[in-house]
Short mmCIF file of C-alpha atoms and ligand atoms in Angstrom, two decimals:
data_model
loop_
_atom_site.label_atom_id
_atom_site.label_comp_id
_atom_site.label_asym_id
_atom_site.label_seq_id
_atom_site.Cartn_x
_atom_site.Cartn_y
_atom_site.Cartn_z
CA UNK A 25 67.12 8.70 -5.27
CA UNK A 26 64.63 10.79 -3.29
CA UNK A 27 65.45 13.48 -0.75
CA UNK A 28 65.12 12.76 2.95
CA UNK A 29 63.44 16.14 3.36
CA UNK A 30 60.53 14.90 1.24
CA UNK A 31 59.51 12.51 4.05
CA UNK A 32 56.76 13.83 6.33
CA UNK A 33 57.61 14.65 9.96
CA UNK A 34 56.38 12.54 12.87
CA UNK A 35 53.80 15.16 13.83
CA UNK A 36 52.50 15.51 10.27
CA UNK A 37 52.01 11.77 9.95
CA UNK A 38 50.30 11.66 13.35
CA UNK A 39 47.91 14.35 12.17
CA UNK A 40 46.77 12.18 9.23
CA UNK A 41 43.12 11.22 9.73
CA UNK A 42 43.76 7.46 9.42
CA UNK A 43 46.63 7.61 11.91
CA UNK A 44 44.52 9.67 14.31
CA UNK A 45 41.93 6.86 14.18
CA UNK A 46 44.66 4.41 15.12
CA UNK A 47 45.58 6.61 18.11
CA UNK A 48 41.97 6.42 19.31
CA UNK A 49 42.16 2.61 19.07
CA UNK A 50 45.68 1.77 20.30
CA UNK A 51 46.71 4.83 22.35
CA UNK A 52 49.14 7.69 21.73
CA UNK A 53 52.44 6.10 22.90
CA UNK A 54 52.10 2.95 20.80
CA UNK A 55 51.13 4.73 17.59
CA UNK A 56 53.79 7.45 18.02
CA UNK A 57 56.41 4.74 18.34
CA UNK A 58 55.13 2.94 15.24
CA UNK A 59 55.22 6.23 13.28
CA UNK A 60 58.81 6.84 14.40
CA UNK A 61 59.82 3.28 13.45
CA UNK A 62 58.11 3.55 10.07
CA UNK A 63 59.84 6.86 9.29
CA UNK A 64 63.22 5.54 10.44
CA UNK A 65 62.74 2.55 8.17
CA UNK A 66 61.76 4.82 5.24
CA UNK A 67 64.80 7.07 5.83
CA UNK A 68 67.08 4.07 5.69
CA UNK A 69 65.48 2.91 2.44
CA UNK A 70 65.85 6.38 0.90
CA UNK A 71 69.49 6.56 1.97
CA UNK A 72 70.05 3.20 0.32
CA UNK A 73 68.84 4.70 -2.95
CA UNK A 74 65.12 3.95 -2.80
CA UNK A 75 62.24 6.24 -3.73
CA UNK A 76 60.48 8.40 -1.15
CA UNK A 77 57.29 6.54 -0.17
CA UNK A 78 54.05 8.52 -0.33
CA UNK A 79 52.04 9.28 2.78
CA UNK A 80 49.41 6.67 1.96
CA UNK A 81 51.95 3.82 1.96
CA UNK A 82 53.52 5.10 5.20
CA UNK A 83 50.07 5.15 6.81
CA UNK A 84 49.33 1.67 5.49
CA UNK A 85 52.51 0.39 7.07
CA UNK A 86 51.68 1.99 10.44
CA UNK A 87 48.19 0.41 10.32
CA UNK A 88 49.56 -3.01 9.48
CA UNK A 89 52.07 -2.82 12.33
CA UNK A 90 49.35 -1.65 14.73
CA UNK A 91 47.18 -4.60 13.69
CA UNK A 92 50.06 -7.01 14.25
CA UNK A 93 50.73 -5.52 17.69
CA UNK A 94 47.16 -6.17 18.70
CA UNK A 95 47.42 -9.90 18.01
CA UNK A 96 47.83 -11.81 21.25
CA UNK A 97 50.88 -13.96 21.85
CA UNK A 98 51.45 -16.85 21.74
CA UNK A 99 49.39 -16.80 18.52
CA UNK A 100 46.90 -19.64 18.16
CA UNK A 101 47.70 -21.70 15.04
CA UNK A 102 46.23 -24.65 13.17
CA UNK A 103 48.46 -27.65 13.75
CA UNK A 104 48.30 -29.54 10.45
CA UNK A 105 51.81 -30.93 10.81
CA UNK A 106 50.58 -34.45 11.44
CA UNK A 107 52.31 -34.50 14.83
CA UNK A 108 49.60 -34.59 17.46
CA UNK A 109 51.67 -33.67 20.53
CA UNK A 110 53.87 -31.02 18.93
CA UNK A 111 56.21 -29.52 21.54
CA UNK A 112 56.85 -26.36 19.48
CA UNK A 113 53.11 -25.85 19.11
CA UNK A 114 52.33 -26.23 22.81
CA UNK A 115 51.67 -29.99 23.04
CA UNK A 116 48.24 -31.14 24.27
CA UNK A 117 45.25 -28.89 23.54
CA UNK A 118 43.10 -28.81 26.68
CA UNK A 119 39.59 -30.25 26.83
CA UNK A 120 36.75 -27.81 27.43
CA UNK A 121 36.35 -28.93 31.06
CA UNK A 122 39.94 -27.90 31.78
CA UNK A 123 39.60 -24.58 29.96
CA UNK A 124 36.51 -23.73 32.03
CA UNK A 125 38.26 -24.77 35.24
CA UNK A 126 41.31 -22.61 34.63
CA UNK A 127 39.20 -19.58 33.70
CA UNK A 128 37.20 -19.98 36.93
CA UNK A 129 40.26 -19.89 39.17
CA UNK A 130 42.01 -17.23 37.08
CA UNK A 131 39.10 -14.85 37.67
CA UNK A 132 38.68 -15.20 41.39
CA UNK A 133 40.37 -16.27 44.60
CA UNK A 134 40.31 -20.02 45.21
CA UNK A 135 41.13 -22.43 48.04
CA UNK A 136 44.59 -23.22 46.71
CA UNK A 137 46.41 -23.70 50.01
CA UNK A 138 43.41 -23.32 52.25
CA UNK A 139 41.54 -26.15 53.92
CA UNK A 140 37.88 -25.23 53.67
CA UNK A 141 36.80 -27.86 56.24
CA UNK A 142 39.04 -26.56 59.03
CA UNK A 143 39.67 -22.99 57.91
CA UNK A 144 43.38 -23.65 58.30
CA UNK A 145 46.29 -23.79 55.94
CA UNK A 146 46.21 -26.46 53.20
CA UNK A 147 48.64 -27.95 50.70
CA UNK A 148 48.32 -27.08 47.01
CA UNK A 149 49.20 -30.63 45.98
CA UNK A 150 45.98 -31.76 47.66
CA UNK A 151 44.09 -30.33 44.69
CA UNK A 152 45.22 -33.31 42.59
CA UNK A 153 47.07 -35.82 44.77
CA UNK A 154 44.03 -37.89 45.68
CA UNK A 155 43.03 -38.29 42.02
CA UNK A 156 46.61 -39.08 41.04
CA UNK A 157 46.80 -41.81 43.67
CA UNK A 158 43.46 -43.23 42.62
CA UNK A 159 44.50 -43.34 38.95
CA UNK A 160 48.02 -44.70 39.43
CA UNK A 161 47.72 -46.91 42.50
CA UNK A 162 50.41 -44.84 44.24
CA UNK A 163 50.25 -43.84 47.91
CA UNK A 164 51.29 -40.20 47.45
CA UNK A 165 51.81 -37.62 44.71
CA UNK A 166 53.19 -34.17 44.04
CA UNK A 167 53.29 -31.78 41.08
CA UNK A 168 56.00 -29.52 39.65
CA UNK A 169 56.50 -27.37 36.55
CA UNK A 170 57.27 -30.15 34.05
CA UNK A 171 58.70 -33.65 33.94
CA UNK A 172 62.27 -32.35 33.60
CA UNK A 173 61.73 -30.57 36.93
CA UNK A 174 60.25 -33.74 38.41
CA UNK A 175 63.33 -35.77 37.45
CA UNK A 176 65.65 -33.03 38.66
CA UNK A 177 63.89 -32.65 42.00
CA UNK A 178 63.80 -36.42 42.54
CA UNK A 179 67.54 -36.78 41.92
CA UNK A 180 68.46 -33.69 43.93
CA UNK A 181 66.43 -34.93 46.90
CA UNK A 182 67.31 -38.62 46.93
CA UNK A 183 70.71 -38.87 45.24
CA UNK A 184 72.75 -35.73 45.96
CA UNK A 185 76.44 -36.65 46.26
CA UNK A 186 75.52 -40.28 45.74
CA UNK A 187 75.28 -42.64 42.82
CA UNK A 188 72.44 -43.47 40.48
CA UNK A 189 72.64 -46.61 38.38
CA UNK A 190 71.15 -46.38 34.88
CA UNK A 191 71.33 -48.63 31.84
CA UNK A 192 73.59 -47.23 29.11
CA UNK A 193 70.79 -47.72 26.58
CA UNK A 194 68.59 -45.25 28.47
CA UNK A 195 70.84 -42.17 28.66
CA UNK A 196 68.57 -40.17 26.45
CA UNK A 197 68.40 -36.64 25.16
CA UNK A 198 64.92 -35.20 24.78
CA UNK A 199 65.07 -32.23 22.44
CA UNK A 200 67.54 -29.47 23.22
CA UNK A 201 68.66 -29.11 26.78
CA UNK A 202 67.26 -32.17 28.51
CA UNK A 203 69.93 -34.84 28.66
CA UNK A 204 69.85 -37.37 31.44
CA UNK A 205 73.62 -37.11 32.22
CA UNK A 206 73.42 -33.28 32.40
CA UNK A 207 70.32 -33.24 34.61
CA UNK A 208 71.98 -35.82 36.82
CA UNK A 209 75.08 -33.65 37.21
CA UNK A 210 73.12 -30.44 37.89
CA UNK A 211 71.06 -32.29 40.48
CA UNK A 212 74.31 -33.23 42.22
CA UNK A 213 74.01 -36.95 41.54
CA UNK A 214 76.73 -39.22 40.14
CA UNK A 215 75.73 -41.25 37.16
CA UNK A 216 76.81 -44.88 36.97
CA UNK A 217 76.20 -46.36 33.51
CA UNK A 218 75.85 -50.10 33.25
CA UNK A 219 75.45 -52.57 30.39
CA UNK A 220 75.87 -51.72 26.72
CA UNK A 221 73.84 -49.62 24.32
CA UNK A 222 71.69 -52.53 23.19
CA UNK A 223 71.81 -54.97 26.10
CA UNK A 224 71.73 -54.57 29.85
CA UNK A 225 71.26 -57.41 32.34
CA UNK A 226 70.30 -57.65 35.98
CA UNK A 227 73.84 -58.73 36.86
CA UNK A 228 75.15 -55.42 35.45
CA UNK A 229 73.04 -53.53 37.98
CA UNK A 230 73.89 -55.96 40.79
CA UNK A 231 77.61 -55.60 40.15
CA UNK A 232 77.43 -51.79 40.31
CA UNK A 233 75.69 -51.44 43.68
CA UNK A 234 77.97 -50.06 46.39
CA UNK A 235 77.59 -48.25 49.73
CA UNK A 236 77.42 -44.98 47.77
CA UNK A 237 74.45 -46.02 45.64
CA UNK A 238 71.35 -43.84 46.15
CA UNK A 239 68.93 -45.52 43.80
CA UNK A 240 68.34 -47.59 40.68
CA UNK A 241 66.70 -45.72 37.84
CA UNK A 242 64.87 -46.71 34.67
CA UNK A 243 64.21 -44.16 31.95
CA UNK A 244 61.62 -44.81 29.30
CA UNK A 245 63.45 -44.37 25.97
CA UNK A 246 60.53 -42.44 24.66
CA UNK A 247 61.85 -40.78 21.55
CA UNK A 248 63.75 -43.62 19.92
CA UNK A 249 63.67 -47.37 19.78
CA UNK A 250 66.45 -49.92 19.85
CA UNK A 251 65.55 -52.90 17.75
CA UNK A 252 67.17 -56.24 17.05
CA UNK A 253 69.51 -57.94 19.51
CA UNK A 254 68.41 -56.09 22.62
CA UNK A 255 67.73 -56.73 26.26
CA UNK A 256 66.48 -54.48 29.03
CA UNK A 257 65.84 -55.62 32.59
CA UNK A 258 62.11 -55.82 33.45
CA UNK A 259 60.97 -53.28 36.05
CA UNK A 260 59.92 -55.97 38.49
CA UNK A 261 63.41 -57.50 38.60
CA UNK A 262 65.02 -54.08 39.07
CA UNK A 263 62.57 -53.29 41.88
CA UNK A 264 63.36 -56.60 43.62
CA UNK A 265 67.10 -56.03 43.31
CA UNK A 266 66.82 -52.45 44.63
CA UNK A 267 64.65 -53.50 47.55
CA UNK A 268 67.00 -56.36 48.47
CA UNK A 269 69.64 -53.63 48.98
CA UNK A 270 67.23 -51.26 50.71
CA UNK A 271 67.37 -48.84 47.78
CA UNK A 272 64.53 -47.11 45.98
CA UNK A 273 63.77 -48.00 42.37
CA UNK A 274 62.54 -45.02 40.34
CA UNK A 275 61.14 -44.76 36.81
CA UNK A 276 61.03 -41.74 34.49
CA UNK A 277 58.18 -42.63 32.19
CA UNK A 278 58.22 -39.47 30.09
CA UNK A 279 54.79 -39.56 28.52
CA UNK A 280 52.94 -41.77 30.90
CA UNK A 281 49.37 -42.21 29.85
CA UNK A 282 47.03 -43.14 32.70
CA UNK A 283 45.06 -45.74 30.76
CA UNK A 284 46.35 -48.42 28.43
CA UNK A 285 45.91 -47.02 24.91
CA UNK A 286 45.51 -50.52 23.45
CA UNK A 287 41.95 -50.29 24.65
CA UNK A 288 41.37 -47.93 21.70
CA UNK A 289 43.48 -49.81 19.19
CA UNK A 290 46.55 -47.62 19.73
CA UNK A 291 50.02 -49.03 20.43
CA UNK A 292 50.91 -49.81 24.01
CA UNK A 293 52.58 -47.07 26.04
CA UNK A 294 53.62 -47.92 29.62
CA UNK A 295 51.46 -46.47 32.40
CA UNK A 296 52.50 -45.26 35.89
CA UNK A 297 50.15 -47.88 37.30
CA UNK A 298 52.14 -50.67 35.60
CA UNK A 299 55.40 -49.34 37.07
CA UNK A 300 53.91 -48.99 40.55
CA UNK A 301 52.52 -52.53 40.32
CA UNK A 302 55.96 -53.79 39.22
CA UNK A 303 57.37 -52.33 42.43
CA UNK A 304 58.61 -48.85 41.45
CA UNK A 305 58.96 -46.57 44.48
CA UNK A 306 58.59 -43.38 42.44
CA UNK A 307 57.38 -42.66 38.91
CA UNK A 308 57.64 -39.33 37.05
CA UNK A 309 55.74 -38.27 33.92
CA UNK A 310 54.52 -35.24 31.97
CA UNK A 311 51.13 -33.55 32.24
CA UNK A 312 50.98 -32.36 28.63
CA UNK A 313 52.04 -35.41 26.65
CA UNK A 314 49.69 -38.39 26.32
CA UNK A 315 47.94 -37.43 29.55
CA UNK A 316 46.42 -34.56 27.55
CA UNK A 317 46.61 -31.91 30.26
CA UNK A 318 48.54 -28.72 31.01
CA UNK A 319 52.34 -28.53 31.24
CA UNK A 320 53.27 -30.17 34.54
CA UNK A 321 55.57 -32.80 35.98
CA UNK A 322 53.93 -35.47 38.09
CA UNK A 323 55.67 -37.52 40.76
CA UNK A 324 53.81 -40.45 42.27
CA UNK A 325 54.92 -43.19 44.62
CA UNK A 326 55.87 -44.00 48.20
CA UNK A 327 54.58 -41.70 50.92
CA UNK A 328 57.90 -41.23 52.72
CA UNK A 329 59.79 -40.46 49.51
CA UNK A 330 57.19 -37.97 48.25
CA UNK A 331 57.25 -36.29 51.69
CA UNK A 332 61.03 -36.03 51.48
CA UNK A 333 60.80 -34.52 47.99
CA UNK A 334 58.24 -31.98 49.16
CA UNK A 335 60.58 -30.85 51.94
CA UNK A 336 63.31 -29.96 49.43
CA UNK A 337 63.43 -26.12 49.22
CA UNK A 338 63.68 -26.47 45.43
CA UNK A 339 60.11 -27.81 45.41
CA UNK A 340 59.03 -24.23 46.09
CA UNK A 341 61.05 -23.01 43.13
CA UNK A 342 59.51 -25.61 40.82
CA UNK A 343 55.92 -25.59 42.01
CA UNK A 344 52.92 -24.95 39.73
CA UNK A 345 50.28 -22.23 40.01
CA UNK A 346 46.54 -22.37 40.52
CA UNK A 347 45.78 -22.23 36.78
CA UNK A 348 47.83 -25.35 36.08
CA UNK A 349 46.40 -27.19 39.06
CA UNK A 350 42.81 -26.38 38.14
CA UNK A 351 43.32 -27.54 34.54
CA UNK A 352 45.14 -30.68 35.66
CA UNK A 353 42.44 -31.57 38.15
CA UNK A 354 39.75 -31.23 35.48
CA UNK A 355 41.70 -33.46 33.09
CA UNK A 356 42.41 -36.14 35.73
CA UNK A 357 38.74 -36.17 36.63
CA UNK A 358 37.87 -37.19 33.04
CA UNK A 359 39.93 -40.36 33.52
CA UNK A 360 37.42 -41.55 36.12
CA UNK A 361 35.07 -42.35 33.22
CA UNK A 362 37.30 -44.14 30.69
CA UNK A 363 34.38 -45.11 28.43
CA UNK A 364 33.72 -41.48 27.55
CA UNK A 365 37.37 -40.41 27.53
CA UNK A 366 37.87 -40.42 23.71
CA UNK A 367 34.97 -37.97 23.28
CA UNK A 368 36.04 -35.69 26.09
CA UNK A 369 39.84 -35.65 26.15
CA UNK A 370 40.99 -33.66 23.10
CA UNK A 371 44.32 -35.47 22.70
CA UNK A 372 42.70 -38.88 22.79
CA UNK A 373 39.97 -37.72 20.45
CA UNK A 374 42.64 -36.71 17.95
CA UNK A 375 44.67 -39.89 18.42
CA UNK A 376 41.67 -42.17 17.99
CA UNK A 377 40.07 -40.26 15.11
CA UNK A 378 39.17 -42.64 12.28
CA UNK A 379 40.92 -42.25 8.95
CA UNK A 380 37.53 -42.20 7.17
CA UNK A 381 36.43 -39.28 9.34
CA UNK A 382 39.59 -37.32 8.53
CA UNK A 383 39.19 -38.12 4.83
CA UNK A 384 35.63 -36.76 4.95
CA UNK A 385 36.96 -33.55 6.50
CA UNK A 386 39.52 -33.32 3.70
CA UNK A 387 36.72 -33.58 1.12
CA UNK A 388 34.77 -30.81 2.87
CA UNK A 389 37.77 -28.49 3.03
CA UNK A 390 39.37 -29.11 -0.36
CA UNK A 391 37.24 -26.50 -2.25
CA UNK A 392 38.17 -23.73 0.20
CA UNK A 393 41.87 -24.54 -0.08
CA UNK A 394 41.68 -24.71 -3.89
CA UNK A 395 39.81 -21.38 -3.89
CA UNK A 396 42.41 -19.65 -1.73
CA UNK A 397 45.27 -20.89 -3.94
CA UNK A 398 43.49 -20.37 -7.27
CA UNK A 399 45.88 -17.61 -8.39
CA UNK A 400 48.97 -19.77 -7.87
CA UNK A 401 50.37 -22.50 -10.15
CA UNK A 402 49.65 -25.31 -7.69
CA UNK A 403 47.25 -28.22 -7.35
CA UNK A 404 45.60 -29.47 -4.19
CA UNK A 405 44.30 -32.99 -3.74
CA UNK A 406 43.19 -35.39 -1.03
CA UNK A 407 45.88 -37.86 0.00
CA UNK A 408 46.33 -40.59 2.60
CA UNK A 409 48.88 -39.58 5.25
CA UNK A 410 50.43 -41.01 8.39
CA UNK A 411 50.36 -38.95 11.58
CA UNK A 412 52.69 -39.40 14.50
CA UNK A 413 51.93 -39.04 18.17
CA UNK A 414 54.87 -36.77 18.94
CA UNK A 415 56.58 -35.57 22.12
CA UNK A 416 58.64 -38.69 22.10
CA UNK A 417 55.71 -41.03 22.49
CA UNK A 418 55.76 -44.22 20.47
CA UNK A 419 58.35 -42.94 18.00
CA UNK A 420 57.93 -45.70 15.44
CA UNK A 421 54.18 -46.07 15.30
CA UNK A 422 52.20 -44.09 12.75
CA UNK A 423 48.47 -43.45 12.66
CA UNK A 424 46.66 -43.75 9.30
CA UNK A 425 45.39 -40.28 8.47
CA UNK A 426 44.34 -38.08 5.55
CA UNK A 427 44.78 -34.54 4.36
CA UNK A 428 45.59 -32.30 1.44
CA UNK A 429 48.75 -32.32 -0.66
CA UNK A 430 49.63 -29.06 -2.42
CA UNK A 431 52.00 -29.55 -5.33
CA UNK A 432 53.55 -27.13 -7.81
CA UNK A 433 52.07 -27.41 -11.30
CA UNK A 434 55.38 -26.95 -13.09
CA UNK A 435 58.82 -28.13 -12.14
CA UNK A 436 59.53 -25.11 -9.94
CA UNK A 437 59.30 -25.89 -6.24
CA UNK A 438 59.66 -22.24 -5.13
CA UNK A 439 55.93 -21.69 -5.25
CA UNK A 440 55.46 -24.25 -2.52
CA UNK A 441 57.45 -22.11 -0.12
CA UNK A 442 55.29 -19.13 -1.08
CA UNK A 443 52.16 -21.11 -0.21
CA UNK A 444 53.73 -22.27 3.03
CA UNK A 445 54.73 -18.70 3.96
CA UNK A 446 51.31 -17.37 2.90
CA UNK A 447 49.57 -19.83 5.22
CA UNK A 448 51.74 -18.53 8.05
CA UNK A 449 50.57 -14.95 7.48
CA UNK A 450 46.88 -15.82 8.00
CA UNK A 451 45.08 -14.40 11.07
CA UNK A 452 45.39 -17.90 12.56
CA UNK A 453 48.53 -19.26 10.91
CA UNK A 454 48.28 -22.73 9.34
CA UNK A 455 51.32 -24.93 9.94
CA UNK A 456 51.78 -27.92 7.64
CA UNK A 457 54.87 -29.82 6.54
CA UNK A 458 56.83 -29.94 3.32
CA UNK A 459 57.76 -33.46 2.27
CA UNK A 460 58.75 -35.05 -1.04
CA UNK A 461 58.00 -31.93 -3.05
CA UNK A 462 54.55 -31.36 -1.58
CA UNK A 463 53.11 -29.19 1.17
CA UNK A 464 51.08 -31.60 3.30
CA UNK A 465 48.19 -30.50 5.50
CA UNK A 466 47.30 -33.39 7.81
CA UNK A 467 43.74 -32.76 8.99
CA UNK A 468 43.72 -35.09 12.01
CA UNK A 469 44.14 -32.24 14.50
CA UNK A 470 41.69 -29.82 12.90
CA UNK A 471 38.74 -30.21 15.23
CA UNK A 472 35.37 -30.47 13.42
CA UNK A 473 34.01 -27.40 15.26
CA UNK A 474 36.97 -25.38 13.94
CA UNK A 475 36.30 -26.08 10.25
CA UNK A 476 34.28 -22.91 9.63
CA UNK A 477 37.00 -20.82 11.29
CA UNK A 478 39.54 -22.60 9.09
CA UNK A 479 37.72 -21.72 5.86
CA UNK A 480 37.02 -18.11 6.92
CA UNK A 481 40.70 -17.82 7.81
CA UNK A 482 41.69 -19.10 4.35
CA UNK A 483 39.77 -16.33 2.64
CA UNK A 484 42.48 -13.96 3.93
CA UNK A 485 45.15 -15.80 1.96
CA UNK A 486 47.38 -13.14 0.33
CA UNK A 487 46.47 -13.09 -3.38
CA UNK A 488 49.37 -12.59 -5.69
C1 PLP B 514 59.46 -35.67 27.65
C2 PLP B 514 60.32 -36.37 28.62
C3 PLP B 514 60.92 -35.68 29.68
C4 PLP B 514 60.76 -34.20 29.85
O1 PLP B 514 59.43 -33.90 30.16
P1 PLP B 514 58.92 -32.39 30.09
O2 PLP B 514 57.53 -32.47 30.65
O3 PLP B 514 58.97 -31.99 28.66
O4 PLP B 514 59.82 -31.58 30.94
C5 PLP B 514 61.69 -36.39 30.56
N1 PLP B 514 61.90 -37.73 30.42
C6 PLP B 514 61.33 -38.43 29.40
C7 PLP B 514 61.60 -39.90 29.30
C8 PLP B 514 60.53 -37.78 28.47
O5 PLP B 514 59.98 -38.45 27.46
#
């Protein structure tokens, strides 16, 4: 065991030439703190019976910590999980048009709530509401922080202290804290469940309507599917029933793509336009799921109901900022030219990417991956894979894809976790998935223009 007194003092370590260079780069307070932390850590290790580290290793540790501090957060990563809209990885990557738009308004003042024609006060929703109406067939629209906020605000405005009728098969939980019954309760609405888990009929809804009913609601069961002996009431019938009782019919679509994906050979996902056409009075959906835009919650529908929602003081608490609105506007604008959408909207580009194209990327990148892992007892090879859309969209459908499978050469699987952890320490961490004894890197979401960054990044793989 070494002696604590053999450790250098804070001031002696700060006087080291390499540490002084760090001070010039990162500033005195930051580096002093890192030196203190490093010495505290070393003292603890010595007390626990370890050797006294030499100055060079203490300096190396301070430099490494300083480098890590400089990395911006959230850290950009490569999403090779095979899940295109990965909630933990920030969902939809924005198209270039949206990135440019948000940088423009971030840098300078903009007419956010200012009517340039009259010089008077404007409404921030006007930035996108016209486009939203055009693309969904609705008469009015508003925007909040995310779709959970949209659902909450809708219920709090239209159903406080009153009842909302929902099919039992649609009382979903969407990852973590978003559960329809909980949101309903927090919004002050009373939930009335009708039907059974697998089958709900129009007469179930009809029988539940009372004087205390505020609205009928349909929730798109986005993240799971009920198969077999099932029945759900079509939107049009629910709308007719609601309207016969002078009640609004509202739909939470969840993902809500603005154009039918079947056009590009993808499975069908309901659109807001379809719900509006079926008679829905309000539809809510996310901005950063299949829509491919920034995080936002969109509410479209009847003019009087949207106006009522906008008068709720909570709208102010849930509103979005100029950066979100600028990005959203740029993304919505792309939908005006559907023919070019798959080239321009990143999410759609990734979803429609041909398997052969992904396989070709895998062939290009295999040598770099094999090179980076050369020192480890693993093999890497090109394999067919199946990607999923993610974020609760189309939970059963899989997209034919390709990528690399890294497998241990011997029987020991431990090395796989070392590779996985090593990929996470890269300047731009690479996130794959471990499945059936292999680390899989699905290359669908690696954009072709990022391939050179990907290989350069790999050259930093920690050699063992
Ligand atoms: C994803 C989803 C939500 C929540 O949307 P966020 O934008 O993540 O807040 C609500 N309802 C449904 C049906 C969903 O799929």
